[in-house]
mmCIF file of C-alpha atoms and ligand atoms in Angstrom:
data_model
loop_
_atom_site.group_PDB
_atom_site.id
_atom_site.type_symbol
_atom_site.label_atom_id
_atom_site.label_comp_id
_atom_site.label_asym_id
_atom_site.label_seq_id
_atom_site.Cartn_x
_atom_site.Cartn_y
_atom_site.Cartn_z
ATOM 1 C CA UNK A 216 105.590 74.567 80.886
ATOM 2 C CA UNK A 217 105.449 77.762 79.313
ATOM 3 C CA UNK A 218 105.163 80.919 81.005
ATOM 4 C CA UNK A 219 103.076 83.711 79.768
ATOM 5 C CA UNK A 220 102.012 87.094 80.516
ATOM 6 C CA UNK A 221 98.191 88.048 80.320
ATOM 7 C CA UNK A 222 97.577 90.523 78.778
ATOM 8 C CA UNK A 223 94.334 92.624 78.586
ATOM 9 C CA UNK A 224 92.825 95.073 75.900
ATOM 10 C CA UNK A 225 92.109 98.532 77.407
ATOM 11 C CA UNK A 226 88.882 99.515 75.710
ATOM 12 C CA UNK A 227 90.600 101.636 73.644
ATOM 13 C CA UNK A 228 91.976 98.569 72.119
ATOM 14 C CA UNK A 229 95.835 99.514 73.517
ATOM 15 C CA UNK A 230 97.378 96.182 75.116
ATOM 16 C CA UNK A 231 98.439 96.614 77.984
ATOM 17 C CA UNK A 232 99.969 93.898 80.721
ATOM 18 C CA UNK A 233 97.895 93.026 83.828
ATOM 19 C CA UNK A 234 100.912 91.575 85.237
ATOM 20 C CA UNK A 235 99.178 88.117 85.900
ATOM 21 C CA UNK A 236 101.752 85.374 85.198
ATOM 22 C CA UNK A 237 100.420 82.153 84.399
ATOM 23 C CA UNK A 238 102.051 78.260 84.019
ATOM 24 C CA UNK A 239 100.888 76.611 81.200
ATOM 25 C CA UNK A 240 101.449 72.999 81.076
ATOM 26 C CA UNK A 241 102.040 71.440 77.890
ATOM 27 C CA UNK A 242 101.958 73.120 74.702
ATOM 28 C CA UNK A 243 99.251 75.101 75.438
ATOM 29 C CA UNK A 244 99.526 78.739 74.037
ATOM 30 C CA UNK A 245 97.551 81.718 75.683
ATOM 31 C CA UNK A 246 94.905 83.549 73.990
ATOM 32 C CA UNK A 247 93.865 86.540 75.833
ATOM 33 C CA UNK A 248 90.730 88.381 74.754
ATOM 34 C CA UNK A 249 89.618 91.550 76.737
ATOM 35 C CA UNK A 250 86.504 93.518 77.284
ATOM 36 C CA UNK A 251 84.409 91.294 79.409
ATOM 37 C CA UNK A 252 81.119 92.725 79.661
ATOM 38 C CA UNK A 253 79.225 92.698 82.980
ATOM 39 C CA UNK A 254 77.833 88.986 83.155
ATOM 40 C CA UNK A 255 81.348 87.833 82.341
ATOM 41 C CA UNK A 256 82.616 89.807 85.426
ATOM 42 C CA UNK A 257 80.157 89.151 87.405
ATOM 43 C CA UNK A 258 81.064 85.104 87.006
ATOM 44 C CA UNK A 259 84.629 86.441 87.747
ATOM 45 C CA UNK A 260 85.874 85.221 84.253
ATOM 46 C CA UNK A 261 89.322 87.022 83.914
ATOM 47 C CA UNK A 262 90.681 85.639 80.552
ATOM 48 C CA UNK A 263 90.363 82.836 78.375
ATOM 49 C CA UNK A 264 93.565 80.778 77.804
ATOM 50 C CA UNK A 265 93.074 77.847 75.112
ATOM 51 C CA UNK A 266 95.308 75.699 73.054
ATOM 52 C CA UNK A 267 96.256 76.389 69.257
ATOM 53 C CA UNK A 268 93.993 75.880 66.821
ATOM 54 C CA UNK A 269 91.166 77.551 68.878
ATOM 55 C CA UNK A 270 87.584 77.814 68.385
ATOM 56 C CA UNK A 271 85.733 79.791 65.753
ATOM 57 C CA UNK A 272 85.910 83.831 66.159
ATOM 58 C CA UNK A 273 82.443 83.838 66.108
ATOM 59 C CA UNK A 274 82.698 83.120 70.051
ATOM 60 C CA UNK A 275 84.431 86.333 70.930
ATOM 61 C CA UNK A 276 81.970 88.579 69.753
ATOM 62 C CA UNK A 277 78.910 86.473 70.898
ATOM 63 C CA UNK A 278 80.393 86.652 74.225
ATOM 64 C CA UNK A 279 80.531 90.123 74.099
ATOM 65 C CA UNK A 280 77.122 90.487 73.377
ATOM 66 C CA UNK A 281 76.121 92.366 76.345
ATOM 67 C CA UNK A 282 72.155 92.213 75.506
ATOM 68 C CA UNK A 283 72.328 88.403 74.945
ATOM 69 C CA UNK A 284 74.299 87.317 77.820
ATOM 70 C CA UNK A 285 71.652 89.725 79.816
ATOM 71 C CA UNK A 286 68.781 88.075 78.306
ATOM 72 C CA UNK A 287 70.187 84.665 79.132
ATOM 73 C CA UNK A 288 71.372 85.836 82.744
ATOM 74 C CA UNK A 289 67.657 87.182 83.385
ATOM 75 C CA UNK A 290 66.308 84.164 81.942
ATOM 76 C CA UNK A 291 68.654 81.836 83.919
ATOM 77 C CA UNK A 292 68.055 83.258 87.126
ATOM 78 C CA UNK A 293 64.101 83.323 86.667
ATOM 79 C CA UNK A 294 63.653 80.234 85.964
ATOM 80 C CA UNK A 295 66.301 78.040 87.643
ATOM 81 C CA UNK A 296 65.316 76.799 90.902
ATOM 82 C CA UNK A 297 67.159 75.366 93.816
ATOM 83 C CA UNK A 298 67.583 71.558 93.539
ATOM 84 C CA UNK A 299 67.488 71.711 89.506
ATOM 85 C CA UNK A 300 69.619 69.629 87.043
ATOM 86 C CA UNK A 301 70.057 71.661 84.191
ATOM 87 C CA UNK A 302 71.730 70.879 80.782
ATOM 88 C CA UNK A 303 73.190 73.126 78.896
ATOM 89 C CA UNK A 304 72.933 72.091 74.902
ATOM 90 C CA UNK A 305 76.286 73.424 73.044
ATOM 91 C CA UNK A 306 77.891 74.838 76.236
ATOM 92 C CA UNK A 307 80.967 76.430 74.123
ATOM 93 C CA UNK A 308 82.539 78.384 76.929
ATOM 94 C CA UNK A 309 80.731 77.445 79.463
ATOM 95 C CA UNK A 310 79.194 80.621 80.148
ATOM 96 C CA UNK A 311 75.212 79.871 80.082
ATOM 97 C CA UNK A 312 76.310 76.720 82.284
ATOM 98 C CA UNK A 313 78.138 78.684 84.915
ATOM 99 C CA UNK A 314 75.067 81.150 85.211
ATOM 100 C CA UNK A 315 72.886 78.357 85.857
ATOM 101 C CA UNK A 316 75.235 76.775 88.835
ATOM 102 C CA UNK A 317 75.776 80.664 89.976
ATOM 103 C CA UNK A 318 71.559 80.539 89.857
ATOM 104 C CA UNK A 319 71.546 77.667 92.310
ATOM 105 C CA UNK A 320 71.094 74.990 90.459
ATOM 106 C CA UNK A 321 71.795 71.581 92.038
ATOM 107 C CA UNK A 322 74.190 70.092 89.231
ATOM 108 C CA UNK A 323 74.826 71.338 85.474
ATOM 109 C CA UNK A 324 75.397 69.255 82.824
ATOM 110 C CA UNK A 325 77.388 71.101 80.031
ATOM 111 C CA UNK A 326 77.189 69.528 76.744
ATOM 112 C CA UNK A 327 79.497 70.912 74.205
ATOM 113 C CA UNK A 328 79.884 68.521 70.195
ATOM 114 C CA UNK A 329 82.959 70.816 69.268
ATOM 115 C CA UNK A 330 86.346 69.300 71.083
ATOM 116 C CA UNK A 331 88.618 72.171 70.696
ATOM 117 C CA UNK A 332 85.261 73.952 72.716
ATOM 118 C CA UNK A 333 84.801 71.455 75.029
ATOM 119 C CA UNK A 334 88.497 71.737 76.034
ATOM 120 C CA UNK A 335 87.445 75.806 76.289
ATOM 121 C CA UNK A 336 84.916 74.652 78.374
ATOM 122 C CA UNK A 337 86.966 72.665 81.031
ATOM 123 C CA UNK A 338 89.377 75.485 81.567
ATOM 124 C CA UNK A 339 87.072 78.247 81.808
ATOM 125 C CA UNK A 340 84.717 75.912 84.194
ATOM 126 C CA UNK A 341 87.684 75.304 86.241
ATOM 127 C CA UNK A 342 89.583 79.108 86.291
ATOM 128 C CA UNK A 343 85.443 79.701 87.950
ATOM 129 C CA UNK A 344 85.665 77.134 90.599
ATOM 130 C CA UNK A 345 82.470 75.527 89.035
ATOM 131 C CA UNK A 346 84.248 72.175 88.316
ATOM 132 C CA UNK A 347 82.130 70.725 90.968
ATOM 133 C CA UNK A 348 78.844 71.889 89.835
ATOM 134 C CA UNK A 349 79.493 71.731 86.505
ATOM 135 C CA UNK A 350 80.612 68.432 84.379
ATOM 136 C CA UNK A 351 81.424 68.779 80.986
ATOM 137 C CA UNK A 352 80.010 66.763 78.113
ATOM 138 C CA UNK A 353 82.431 66.357 75.126
ATOM 139 C CA UNK A 354 79.444 64.890 72.593
ATOM 140 C CA UNK A 355 76.728 66.141 70.637
ATOM 141 C CA UNK A 356 73.331 66.615 72.161
ATOM 142 C CA UNK A 357 72.041 63.371 70.311
ATOM 143 C CA UNK A 358 74.928 61.050 71.581
ATOM 144 C CA UNK A 359 74.211 61.686 74.859
ATOM 145 C CA UNK A 360 73.057 58.726 76.727
ATOM 146 C CA UNK A 361 70.241 59.735 79.849
ATOM 147 C CA UNK A 362 70.073 57.054 82.760
ATOM 148 C CA UNK A 363 71.935 56.071 85.728
ATOM 149 C CA UNK A 364 75.682 55.343 85.655
ATOM 150 C CA UNK A 365 75.489 56.667 82.101
ATOM 151 C CA UNK A 366 76.320 60.814 80.987
ATOM 152 C CA UNK A 367 73.335 62.586 82.339
ATOM 153 C CA UNK A 368 71.343 60.490 85.419
ATOM 154 C CA UNK A 369 67.835 61.876 84.992
ATOM 155 C CA UNK A 370 65.914 64.341 82.531
ATOM 156 C CA UNK A 371 67.048 68.119 82.843
ATOM 157 C CA UNK A 372 64.370 70.122 85.043
ATOM 158 C CA UNK A 373 65.479 72.732 82.818
ATOM 159 C CA UNK A 374 67.262 72.611 79.737
ATOM 160 C CA UNK A 375 69.438 76.001 78.453
ATOM 161 C CA UNK A 376 70.613 76.358 75.416
ATOM 162 C CA UNK A 377 72.126 79.006 72.620
ATOM 163 C CA UNK A 378 72.594 77.612 69.421
ATOM 164 C CA UNK A 379 70.629 80.382 67.441
ATOM 165 C CA UNK A 380 71.831 82.018 64.203
ATOM 166 C CA UNK A 381 70.657 85.153 62.230
ATOM 167 C CA UNK A 382 68.238 82.640 60.466
ATOM 168 C CA UNK A 383 67.135 81.068 64.208
ATOM 169 C CA UNK A 384 67.005 77.262 62.861
ATOM 170 C CA UNK A 385 70.435 77.172 61.218
ATOM 171 C CA UNK A 386 72.324 75.680 63.822
ATOM 172 C CA UNK A 387 69.361 73.275 64.037
ATOM 173 C CA UNK A 388 67.390 74.001 67.398
ATOM 174 C CA UNK A 389 64.217 72.193 66.386
ATOM 175 C CA UNK A 390 65.597 68.879 65.675
ATOM 176 C CA UNK A 391 68.373 69.234 68.648
ATOM 177 C CA UNK A 392 65.444 69.918 71.009
ATOM 178 C CA UNK A 393 62.942 67.680 69.477
ATOM 179 C CA UNK A 394 66.003 64.935 69.892
ATOM 180 C CA UNK A 395 66.246 65.871 73.422
ATOM 181 C CA UNK A 396 62.372 65.300 74.729
ATOM 182 C CA UNK A 397 62.737 61.967 72.698
ATOM 183 C CA UNK A 398 66.049 60.717 74.626
ATOM 184 C CA UNK A 399 64.354 61.875 77.558
ATOM 185 C CA UNK A 400 67.312 64.529 78.072
ATOM 186 C CA UNK A 401 64.469 67.022 79.247
ATOM 187 C CA UNK A 402 62.569 65.761 82.155
ATOM 188 C CA UNK A 403 58.616 65.409 81.641
ATOM 189 C CA UNK A 404 57.312 68.764 82.530
ATOM 190 C CA UNK A 405 60.870 70.795 82.127
ATOM 191 C CA UNK A 406 61.617 74.049 81.123
ATOM 192 C CA UNK A 407 63.750 75.634 78.374
ATOM 193 C CA UNK A 408 65.909 78.872 77.947
ATOM 194 C CA UNK A 409 64.533 80.081 76.169
ATOM 195 C CA UNK A 410 61.049 78.623 76.274
ATOM 196 C CA UNK A 411 59.793 79.946 72.836
ATOM 197 C CA UNK A 412 60.531 82.221 69.986
ATOM 198 C CA UNK A 413 59.194 83.601 66.745
ATOM 199 C CA UNK A 414 60.308 83.973 63.558
ATOM 200 C CA UNK A 415 59.463 87.773 62.296
ATOM 201 C CA UNK A 416 59.107 88.145 58.576
ATOM 202 C CA UNK A 417 58.833 90.905 55.605
ATOM 203 C CA UNK A 418 58.734 90.378 51.871
ATOM 204 C CA UNK A 419 61.059 92.698 50.273
ATOM 205 C CA UNK A 420 62.137 93.114 46.767
ATOM 206 C CA UNK A 421 65.738 93.503 45.825
ATOM 207 C CA UNK A 422 67.992 93.863 42.931
ATOM 208 C CA UNK A 423 70.903 93.080 44.587
ATOM 209 C CA UNK A 424 69.778 89.549 45.888
ATOM 210 C CA UNK A 425 68.574 88.452 42.927
ATOM 211 C CA UNK A 426 71.409 89.519 40.934
ATOM 212 C CA UNK A 427 73.676 87.469 43.356
ATOM 213 C CA UNK A 428 71.375 84.991 42.838
ATOM 214 C CA UNK A 429 72.108 84.565 39.176
ATOM 215 C CA UNK A 430 75.557 85.374 39.106
ATOM 216 C CA UNK A 431 77.237 83.045 36.913
ATOM 217 C CA UNK A 432 81.152 82.463 36.538
ATOM 218 C CA UNK A 433 81.557 84.291 33.316
ATOM 219 C CA UNK A 434 80.112 87.584 34.784
ATOM 220 C CA UNK A 435 83.131 87.603 37.097
ATOM 221 C CA UNK A 436 85.909 86.705 34.648
ATOM 222 C CA UNK A 437 86.507 90.089 33.319
ATOM 223 C CA UNK A 438 86.793 92.007 36.738
ATOM 224 C CA UNK A 439 88.838 89.441 37.981
ATOM 225 C CA UNK A 440 91.133 88.929 35.298
ATOM 226 C CA UNK A 441 91.723 92.723 35.587
ATOM 227 C CA UNK A 442 92.301 92.502 39.169
ATOM 228 C CA UNK A 443 94.521 89.281 39.531
ATOM 229 C CA UNK A 444 94.906 86.479 36.302
ATOM 230 C CA UNK A 445 95.717 83.977 38.643
ATOM 231 C CA UNK A 446 92.311 83.839 40.469
ATOM 232 C CA UNK A 447 90.208 82.814 37.850
ATOM 233 C CA UNK A 448 89.843 79.421 38.229
ATOM 234 C CA UNK A 449 88.979 80.226 42.152
ATOM 235 C CA UNK A 450 86.313 82.627 41.076
ATOM 236 C CA UNK A 451 84.431 80.444 38.583
ATOM 237 C CA UNK A 452 84.365 77.665 41.192
ATOM 238 C CA UNK A 453 83.524 80.409 43.454
ATOM 239 C CA UNK A 454 80.758 81.518 41.458
ATOM 240 C CA UNK A 455 79.670 78.032 40.552
ATOM 241 C CA UNK A 456 78.894 77.726 44.761
ATOM 242 C CA UNK A 457 76.739 80.786 45.123
ATOM 243 C CA UNK A 458 73.738 79.734 45.296
ATOM 244 C CA UNK A 459 71.182 80.560 48.038
ATOM 245 C CA UNK A 460 69.627 77.269 48.861
ATOM 246 C CA UNK A 461 70.671 78.439 52.342
ATOM 247 C CA UNK A 462 69.408 81.647 54.239
ATOM 248 C CA UNK A 463 71.821 84.258 53.757
ATOM 249 C CA UNK A 464 73.019 86.398 56.367
ATOM 250 C CA UNK A 465 72.248 90.023 55.849
ATOM 251 C CA UNK A 466 72.419 93.509 57.609
ATOM 252 C CA UNK A 467 68.586 94.662 57.160
ATOM 253 C CA UNK A 468 69.660 98.384 58.543
ATOM 254 C CA UNK A 469 72.257 98.750 56.011
ATOM 255 C CA UNK A 470 70.503 97.155 53.382
ATOM 256 C CA UNK A 471 67.176 99.366 53.350
ATOM 257 C CA UNK A 472 69.259 102.487 53.967
ATOM 258 C CA UNK A 473 70.956 101.929 50.880
ATOM 259 C CA UNK A 474 67.974 101.463 49.047
ATOM 260 C CA UNK A 475 69.271 97.646 47.870
ATOM 261 C CA UNK A 476 66.330 96.284 49.088
ATOM 262 C CA UNK A 477 62.818 97.465 49.013
ATOM 263 C CA UNK A 478 59.961 96.601 51.956
ATOM 264 C CA UNK A 479 56.928 95.522 50.281
ATOM 265 C CA UNK A 480 55.008 93.895 52.761
ATOM 266 C CA UNK A 481 54.343 94.658 56.887
ATOM 267 C CA UNK A 482 56.073 92.056 59.269
ATOM 268 C CA UNK A 483 54.406 88.873 60.028
ATOM 269 C CA UNK A 484 54.916 86.079 62.503
ATOM 270 C CA UNK A 485 56.235 83.287 60.296
ATOM 271 C CA UNK A 486 56.630 80.717 62.684
ATOM 272 C CA UNK A 487 56.230 80.469 66.407
ATOM 273 C CA UNK A 488 57.911 78.094 68.412
ATOM 274 C CA UNK A 489 57.664 76.475 71.898
ATOM 275 C CA UNK A 490 60.624 74.795 72.580
ATOM 276 C CA UNK A 491 59.653 72.164 75.289
ATOM 277 C CA UNK A 492 57.343 71.024 72.897
ATOM 278 C CA UNK A 493 59.203 71.465 69.253
ATOM 279 C CA UNK A 494 57.243 69.826 66.162
ATOM 280 C CA UNK A 495 59.742 69.192 63.564
ATOM 281 C CA UNK A 496 56.843 69.628 60.679
ATOM 282 C CA UNK A 497 55.165 73.046 61.300
ATOM 283 C CA UNK A 498 52.976 74.325 58.548
ATOM 284 C CA UNK A 499 51.134 77.301 58.795
ATOM 285 C CA UNK A 500 48.967 79.696 56.742
ATOM 286 C CA UNK A 501 49.845 83.694 57.103
ATOM 287 C CA UNK A 502 47.726 86.083 55.787
ATOM 288 C CA UNK A 503 50.686 89.658 54.897
ATOM 289 C CA UNK A 504 49.981 92.898 54.670
ATOM 290 C CA UNK A 505 51.050 94.381 51.714
ATOM 291 C CA UNK A 506 52.423 97.609 51.609
ATOM 292 C CA UNK A 507 53.682 98.020 48.343
ATOM 293 C CA UNK A 508 53.813 96.367 44.751
ATOM 294 C CA UNK A 509 56.879 95.055 43.751
ATOM 295 C CA UNK A 510 58.333 91.759 43.356
ATOM 296 C CA UNK A 511 59.066 89.514 45.873
ATOM 297 C CA UNK A 512 62.788 88.325 45.479
ATOM 298 C CA UNK A 513 63.417 87.146 49.604
ATOM 299 C CA UNK A 514 61.764 87.469 53.051
ATOM 300 C CA UNK A 515 64.084 89.137 55.417
ATOM 301 C CA UNK A 516 63.699 87.455 58.564
ATOM 302 C CA UNK A 517 64.780 88.171 62.215
ATOM 303 C CA UNK A 518 63.485 86.634 65.185
ATOM 304 C CA UNK A 519 62.449 87.013 69.146
ATOM 305 C CA UNK A 520 62.922 84.647 71.716
ATOM 306 C CA UNK A 521 61.046 84.767 74.825
ATOM 307 C CA UNK A 522 63.320 83.789 77.414
ATOM 308 C CA UNK A 523 61.573 82.510 80.166
ATOM 309 C CA UNK A 524 58.093 81.983 79.114
ATOM 310 C CA UNK A 525 56.196 85.141 80.137
ATOM 311 C CA UNK A 526 57.747 87.659 77.753
ATOM 312 C CA UNK A 527 59.119 89.605 80.087
ATOM 313 C CA UNK A 528 62.517 88.747 79.260
ATOM 314 C CA UNK A 529 63.641 88.792 74.931
ATOM 315 C CA UNK A 530 66.186 88.812 73.102
ATOM 316 C CA UNK A 531 65.687 90.045 69.905
ATOM 317 C CA UNK A 532 67.622 90.315 66.460
ATOM 318 C CA UNK A 533 64.972 92.888 65.197
ATOM 319 C CA UNK A 534 67.077 95.419 62.524
ATOM 320 C CA UNK A 535 67.431 98.840 64.627
ATOM 321 C CA UNK A 536 64.814 101.705 63.361
ATOM 322 C CA UNK A 537 62.489 99.229 62.480
ATOM 323 C CA UNK A 538 60.125 100.310 65.526
ATOM 324 C CA UNK A 539 59.536 103.276 64.067
ATOM 325 C CA UNK A 540 57.131 102.162 61.894
ATOM 326 C CA UNK A 541 59.684 101.396 58.766
ATOM 327 C CA UNK A 542 63.402 100.549 58.265
ATOM 328 C CA UNK A 543 64.382 103.993 56.768
ATOM 329 C CA UNK A 544 67.183 105.740 58.848
ATOM 330 C CA UNK A 545 66.590 109.100 59.402
ATOM 331 C CA UNK A 546 70.256 109.684 60.550
ATOM 332 C CA UNK A 547 72.581 110.291 57.821
ATOM 333 C CA UNK A 548 74.749 107.498 56.783
ATOM 334 C CA UNK A 549 73.963 103.984 57.866
ATOM 335 C CA UNK A 550 72.995 102.531 61.295
ATOM 336 C CA UNK A 551 75.234 100.676 63.226
ATOM 337 C CA UNK A 552 74.114 97.196 63.617
ATOM 338 C CA UNK A 553 71.568 96.771 67.047
ATOM 339 C CA UNK A 554 73.740 93.503 68.062
ATOM 340 C CA UNK A 555 76.939 93.081 66.481
ATOM 341 C CA UNK A 556 76.336 89.713 66.307
ATOM 342 C CA UNK A 557 73.245 88.502 65.397
ATOM 343 C CA UNK A 558 72.185 90.069 61.977
ATOM 344 C CA UNK A 559 69.105 89.066 60.027
ATOM 345 C CA UNK A 560 68.605 86.471 57.282
ATOM 346 C CA UNK A 561 67.304 86.406 54.148
ATOM 347 C CA UNK A 562 65.532 83.711 52.641
ATOM 348 C CA UNK A 563 65.920 84.044 48.553
ATOM 349 C CA UNK A 564 62.772 82.862 46.942
ATOM 350 C CA UNK A 565 63.833 80.534 43.764
ATOM 351 C CA UNK A 566 63.345 82.822 40.520
ATOM 352 C CA UNK A 567 59.383 82.256 39.444
HETATM 353 C C1 SAM B 106 76.066 79.884 69.431
HETATM 354 S S1 SAM B 106 77.578 78.689 70.259
HETATM 355 C C2 SAM B 106 77.254 79.414 71.867
HETATM 356 C C3 SAM B 106 77.877 78.903 73.143
HETATM 357 C C4 SAM B 106 77.587 79.202 74.656
HETATM 358 N N1 SAM B 106 76.377 78.525 75.091
HETATM 359 C C5 SAM B 106 77.075 80.347 75.062
HETATM 360 O O1 SAM B 106 76.163 80.788 75.080
HETATM 361 O O2 SAM B 106 78.105 81.575 74.806
HETATM 362 C C6 SAM B 106 76.620 77.242 69.996
HETATM 363 C C7 SAM B 106 78.057 75.905 70.639
HETATM 364 O O3 SAM B 106 77.200 75.317 70.639
HETATM 365 C C8 SAM B 106 77.555 73.664 70.067
HETATM 366 N N2 SAM B 106 76.664 72.887 69.645
HETATM 367 C C9 SAM B 106 75.433 73.044 68.457
HETATM 368 N N3 SAM B 106 74.686 72.402 68.673
HETATM 369 C C10 SAM B 106 75.084 71.556 69.353
HETATM 370 C C11 SAM B 106 74.399 70.405 70.095
HETATM 371 N N4 SAM B 106 73.327 69.654 69.603
HETATM 372 N N5 SAM B 106 75.320 69.391 70.779
HETATM 373 C C12 SAM B 106 76.381 69.367 71.152
HETATM 374 N N6 SAM B 106 76.934 71.374 71.108
HETATM 375 C C13 SAM B 106 76.278 71.733 70.153
HETATM 376 C C14 SAM B 106 78.457 74.768 68.845
HETATM 377 O O4 SAM B 106 79.446 73.789 68.831
HETATM 378 C C15 SAM B 106 79.065 75.882 69.460
HETATM 379 O O5 SAM B 106 79.907 75.866 70.033
#
């Protein structure tokens, strides 16, 4: 065993010891992340200790995203009823599973496909003494077997999940929920947190995005050679891979405030999702109110989740400043992101 002192970071970022000592088993090293928000404190999460080679770092700012955690906590408290069987798809550190257990669920099955995070979830859940209420399953949800004596005994009354990226769908929410319904992981009439979501779209013109899309290896050579001759090959390779078939993550405020893009249309709803009844193919025709002439280079996207089905509790990645009739921020300088963890996405359209 190895003994490591727990360190908590003060709000100013200075490290100070809390003097709490813990015995660690095997070769585990302690990673301590400070500044937990209220919902984590409510759950009694003090520190998050995991093995080496641990989780993708996005988990840390995600866990500190107060709005996100609060929206999930409220959604869970208003949806989960006593005696409910709850499944958390993609439990990560176990946060939402513990919230569901805290809200009175009879039992929670916390599913996590990444072995490092599965391990983290077990540690955090044990640390918080939820191990009798929460069972961690180290599998991808599409491999979970439902039935007596199997992974999960019967379909859940409630599925809670947070597998949303800036594009909303990039982590596979729709196929994941489609599969979950098909394999009986969600009981008939079961509820999903979030119950639904909307994808908001704006047509934009952006030389900046277009230039990036057409960036060729040769374009990079000159500048790279000047800076660092050794990395020309690397630059060529990077440029080759630089294609925008996938939506790119953008910071809409910043992009529009710096005039890297121009808004051509009013926002419109691109897609509406009911996660308990997910459709793999869903085409919609939408009418778009165009505000200005221009070339549509990309569609800017943000999303809103309806946490408990009435619209009373929402979580959104709407860019800050939008609500005032446009994106232009009247203040000097660049507005900070509304929520650091979740930005917006841009789907780049192929050149005409
Ligand atoms: C955005 S994180 C959210 C973690 C945690 N639920 C939270 O809210 O803090 C998503 C997690 O889900 C896992 N994941 C995504 N899709 C999954 C699936 N279909 N089955 C199991 N795990 C999944 C990822 O490995 C990742 O740890």
